[in-house]
Amino acid sequence: MHDRILLPTDGSRGNSRAVEQAIGLAAQSDARLHVLFVVEDIPYAPEMMDGQVEA
């Protein structure tokens, strides 16, 4: 059926169902599961000067 599955995620709690589904599908298909987590580099914003921005 599938030999590779890609699961993009942002790490939020709402992804837990998708993660469960992907794990189950990979197990059923004997597929390799690849998880992609991308962090967007946000530009500096003056309103975040209260210590929220770290290098």
mmCIF file of N, CA and C in Angstrom:
data_model
loop_
_atom_site.group_PDB
_atom_site.id
_atom_site.type_symbol
_atom_site.label_atom_id
_atom_site.label_comp_id
_atom_site.label_asym_id
_atom_site.label_seq_id
_atom_site.Cartn_x
_atom_site.Cartn_y
_atom_site.Cartn_z
ATOM 1 N N MET A 1 0.835 -1.189 0.000
ATOM 2 C CA MET A 1 0.000 0.000 0.000
ATOM 3 C C MET A 1 0.881 1.255 0.000
ATOM 4 N N HIS A 2 1.523 1.562 1.124
ATOM 5 C CA HIS A 2 2.419 2.715 1.229
ATOM 6 C C HIS A 2 3.770 2.220 1.706
ATOM 7 N N ASP A 3 4.839 2.800 1.176
ATOM 8 C CA ASP A 3 6.142 2.420 1.709
ATOM 9 C C ASP A 3 6.810 3.577 2.439
ATOM 10 N N ARG A 4 6.318 4.798 2.205
ATOM 11 C CA ARG A 4 6.815 5.973 2.927
ATOM 12 C C ARG A 4 5.643 6.903 3.222
ATOM 13 N N ILE A 5 5.627 7.453 4.417
ATOM 14 C CA ILE A 5 4.574 8.390 4.829
ATOM 15 C C ILE A 5 5.257 9.623 5.397
ATOM 16 N N LEU A 6 4.815 10.786 4.950
ATOM 17 C CA LEU A 6 5.340 12.053 5.458
ATOM 18 C C LEU A 6 4.278 12.692 6.332
ATOM 19 N N LEU A 7 4.657 13.022 7.561
ATOM 20 C CA LEU A 7 3.747 13.671 8.499
ATOM 21 C C LEU A 7 4.289 15.057 8.836
ATOM 22 N N PRO A 8 3.764 16.111 8.200
ATOM 23 C CA PRO A 8 4.168 17.459 8.596
ATOM 24 C C PRO A 8 3.426 17.847 9.874
ATOM 25 N N THR A 9 4.113 18.494 10.789
ATOM 26 C CA THR A 9 3.495 18.862 12.053
ATOM 27 C C THR A 9 4.042 20.182 12.562
ATOM 28 N N ASP A 10 3.220 20.861 13.348
ATOM 29 C CA ASP A 10 3.686 22.085 14.009
ATOM 30 C C ASP A 10 3.849 21.847 15.503
ATOM 31 N N GLY A 11 3.655 20.614 15.929
ATOM 32 C CA GLY A 11 3.857 20.255 17.323
ATOM 33 C C GLY A 11 2.694 20.605 18.244
ATOM 34 N N SER A 12 1.593 21.081 17.692
ATOM 35 C CA SER A 12 0.467 21.479 18.531
ATOM 36 C C SER A 12 -0.327 20.260 19.001
ATOM 37 N N ARG A 13 -1.120 20.452 20.025
ATOM 38 C CA ARG A 13 -1.946 19.363 20.565
ATOM 39 C C ARG A 13 -2.950 18.857 19.531
ATOM 40 N N GLY A 14 -3.383 19.739 18.650
ATOM 41 C CA GLY A 14 -4.351 19.346 17.625
ATOM 42 C C GLY A 14 -3.811 18.322 16.650
ATOM 43 N N ASN A 15 -2.510 18.155 16.606
ATOM 44 C CA ASN A 15 -1.905 17.190 15.693
ATOM 45 C C ASN A 15 -1.891 15.773 16.246
ATOM 46 N N SER A 16 -2.279 15.587 17.480
ATOM 47 C CA SER A 16 -2.157 14.266 18.099
ATOM 48 C C SER A 16 -2.951 13.207 17.338
ATOM 49 N N ARG A 17 -4.112 13.561 16.848
ATOM 50 C CA ARG A 17 -4.909 12.582 16.081
ATOM 51 C C ARG A 17 -4.217 12.227 14.772
ATOM 52 N N ALA A 18 -3.654 13.213 14.099
ATOM 53 C CA ALA A 18 -2.931 12.947 12.853
ATOM 54 C C ALA A 18 -1.708 12.074 13.110
ATOM 55 N N VAL A 19 -1.026 12.322 14.219
ATOM 56 C CA VAL A 19 0.147 11.516 14.575
ATOM 57 C C VAL A 19 -0.279 10.070 14.817
ATOM 58 N N GLU A 20 -1.346 9.869 15.563
ATOM 59 C CA GLU A 20 -1.850 8.516 15.831
ATOM 60 C C GLU A 20 -2.216 7.802 14.532
ATOM 61 N N GLN A 21 -2.893 8.516 13.644
ATOM 62 C CA GLN A 21 -3.298 7.930 12.365
ATOM 63 C C GLN A 21 -2.074 7.544 11.531
ATOM 64 N N ALA A 22 -1.087 8.419 11.479
ATOM 65 C CA ALA A 22 0.110 8.158 10.687
ATOM 66 C C ALA A 22 0.888 6.972 11.246
ATOM 67 N N ILE A 23 0.996 6.892 12.557
ATOM 68 C CA ILE A 23 1.697 5.764 13.180
ATOM 69 C C ILE A 23 0.971 4.459 12.872
ATOM 70 N N GLY A 24 -0.349 4.489 13.005
ATOM 71 C CA GLY A 24 -1.141 3.286 12.717
ATOM 72 C C GLY A 24 -1.040 2.861 11.267
ATOM 73 N N LEU A 25 -1.121 3.809 10.360
ATOM 74 C CA LEU A 25 -1.027 3.503 8.934
ATOM 75 C C LEU A 25 0.353 2.964 8.581
ATOM 76 N N ALA A 26 1.384 3.558 9.165
ATOM 77 C CA ALA A 26 2.747 3.075 8.914
ATOM 78 C C ALA A 26 2.918 1.648 9.433
ATOM 79 N N ALA A 27 2.367 1.367 10.598
ATOM 80 C CA ALA A 27 2.474 0.019 11.162
ATOM 81 C C ALA A 27 1.729 -0.998 10.306
ATOM 82 N N GLN A 28 0.536 -0.638 9.856
ATOM 83 C CA GLN A 28 -0.261 -1.547 9.021
ATOM 84 C C GLN A 28 0.409 -1.822 7.683
ATOM 85 N N SER A 29 1.056 -0.811 7.133
ATOM 86 C CA SER A 29 1.647 -0.908 5.796
ATOM 87 C C SER A 29 3.111 -1.299 5.827
ATOM 88 N N ASP A 30 3.666 -1.434 7.030
ATOM 89 C CA ASP A 30 5.103 -1.650 7.185
ATOM 90 C C ASP A 30 5.877 -0.552 6.449
ATOM 91 N N ALA A 31 5.376 0.678 6.589
ATOM 92 C CA ALA A 31 5.962 1.830 5.902
ATOM 93 C C ALA A 31 6.901 2.579 6.830
ATOM 94 N N ARG A 32 7.776 3.328 6.240
ATOM 95 C CA ARG A 32 8.676 4.196 6.987
ATOM 96 C C ARG A 32 7.964 5.529 7.189
ATOM 97 N N LEU A 33 7.943 6.011 8.430
ATOM 98 C CA LEU A 33 7.264 7.270 8.766
ATOM 99 C C LEU A 33 8.299 8.375 8.934
ATOM 100 N N HIS A 34 8.145 9.440 8.149
ATOM 101 C CA HIS A 34 9.015 10.608 8.238
ATOM 102 C C HIS A 34 8.199 11.749 8.825
ATOM 103 N N VAL A 35 8.724 12.391 9.849
ATOM 104 C CA VAL A 35 8.033 13.502 10.490
ATOM 105 C C VAL A 35 8.795 14.779 10.179
ATOM 106 N N LEU A 36 8.062 15.772 9.680
ATOM 107 C CA LEU A 36 8.659 17.048 9.315
ATOM 108 C C LEU A 36 8.137 18.131 10.249
ATOM 109 N N PHE A 37 9.058 18.800 10.923
ATOM 110 C CA PHE A 37 8.719 19.886 11.832
ATOM 111 C C PHE A 37 9.539 21.097 11.402
ATOM 112 N N VAL A 38 8.863 22.142 10.966
ATOM 113 C CA VAL A 38 9.542 23.343 10.481
ATOM 114 C C VAL A 38 9.218 24.494 11.414
ATOM 115 N N VAL A 39 10.251 25.216 11.811
ATOM 116 C CA VAL A 39 10.080 26.382 12.663
ATOM 117 C C VAL A 39 10.356 27.613 11.818
ATOM 118 N N GLU A 40 9.374 28.487 11.738
ATOM 119 C CA GLU A 40 9.536 29.712 10.971
ATOM 120 C C GLU A 40 10.305 30.731 11.798
ATOM 121 N N ASP A 41 11.312 31.311 11.210
ATOM 122 C CA ASP A 41 12.095 32.342 11.859
ATOM 123 C C ASP A 41 11.323 33.655 11.750
ATOM 124 N N ILE A 42 10.801 34.131 12.877
ATOM 125 C CA ILE A 42 9.991 35.354 12.830
ATOM 126 C C ILE A 42 10.887 36.583 12.925
ATOM 127 N N PRO A 43 10.541 37.606 12.194
ATOM 128 C CA PRO A 43 11.350 38.833 12.270
ATOM 129 C C PRO A 43 11.167 39.526 13.615
ATOM 130 N N TYR A 44 12.134 40.303 13.977
ATOM 131 C CA TYR A 44 12.088 41.065 15.211
ATOM 132 C C TYR A 44 10.950 42.073 15.154
ATOM 133 N N ALA A 45 10.176 42.146 16.187
ATOM 134 C CA ALA A 45 9.078 43.098 16.278
ATOM 135 C C ALA A 45 9.272 43.948 17.538
ATOM 136 N N PRO A 46 9.242 45.280 17.427
ATOM 137 C CA PRO A 46 9.459 46.152 18.586
ATOM 138 C C PRO A 46 8.512 45.865 19.753
ATOM 139 N N GLU A 47 7.299 45.420 19.465
ATOM 140 C CA GLU A 47 6.344 45.156 20.554
ATOM 141 C C GLU A 47 6.730 43.927 21.370
ATOM 142 N N MET A 48 7.764 43.204 20.959
ATOM 143 C CA MET A 48 8.196 42.015 21.687
ATOM 144 C C MET A 48 9.445 42.308 22.526
ATOM 145 N N MET A 49 9.666 43.541 22.903
ATOM 146 C CA MET A 49 10.870 43.909 23.621
ATOM 147 C C MET A 49 10.857 43.525 25.098
ATOM 148 N N ASP A 50 9.834 42.859 25.557
ATOM 149 C CA ASP A 50 9.762 42.509 26.961
ATOM 150 C C ASP A 50 10.472 41.178 27.280
ATOM 151 N N GLY A 51 11.425 40.785 26.476
ATOM 152 C CA GLY A 51 12.200 39.580 26.741
ATOM 153 C C GLY A 51 11.704 38.337 26.042
ATOM 154 N N GLN A 52 10.707 38.449 25.192
ATOM 155 C CA GLN A 52 10.182 37.279 24.499
ATOM 156 C C GLN A 52 11.075 36.841 23.344
ATOM 157 N N VAL A 53 11.862 37.731 22.812
ATOM 158 C CA VAL A 53 12.731 37.411 21.681
ATOM 159 C C VAL A 53 14.093 37.030 22.198
ATOM 160 N N GLU A 54 14.578 35.851 21.789
ATOM 161 C CA GLU A 54 15.898 35.390 22.181
ATOM 162 C C GLU A 54 16.691 35.109 20.915
ATOM 163 N N ALA A 55 17.991 35.220 21.016
ATOM 164 C CA ALA A 55 18.853 34.948 19.857
ATOM 165 C C ALA A 55 18.787 33.484 19.496
#
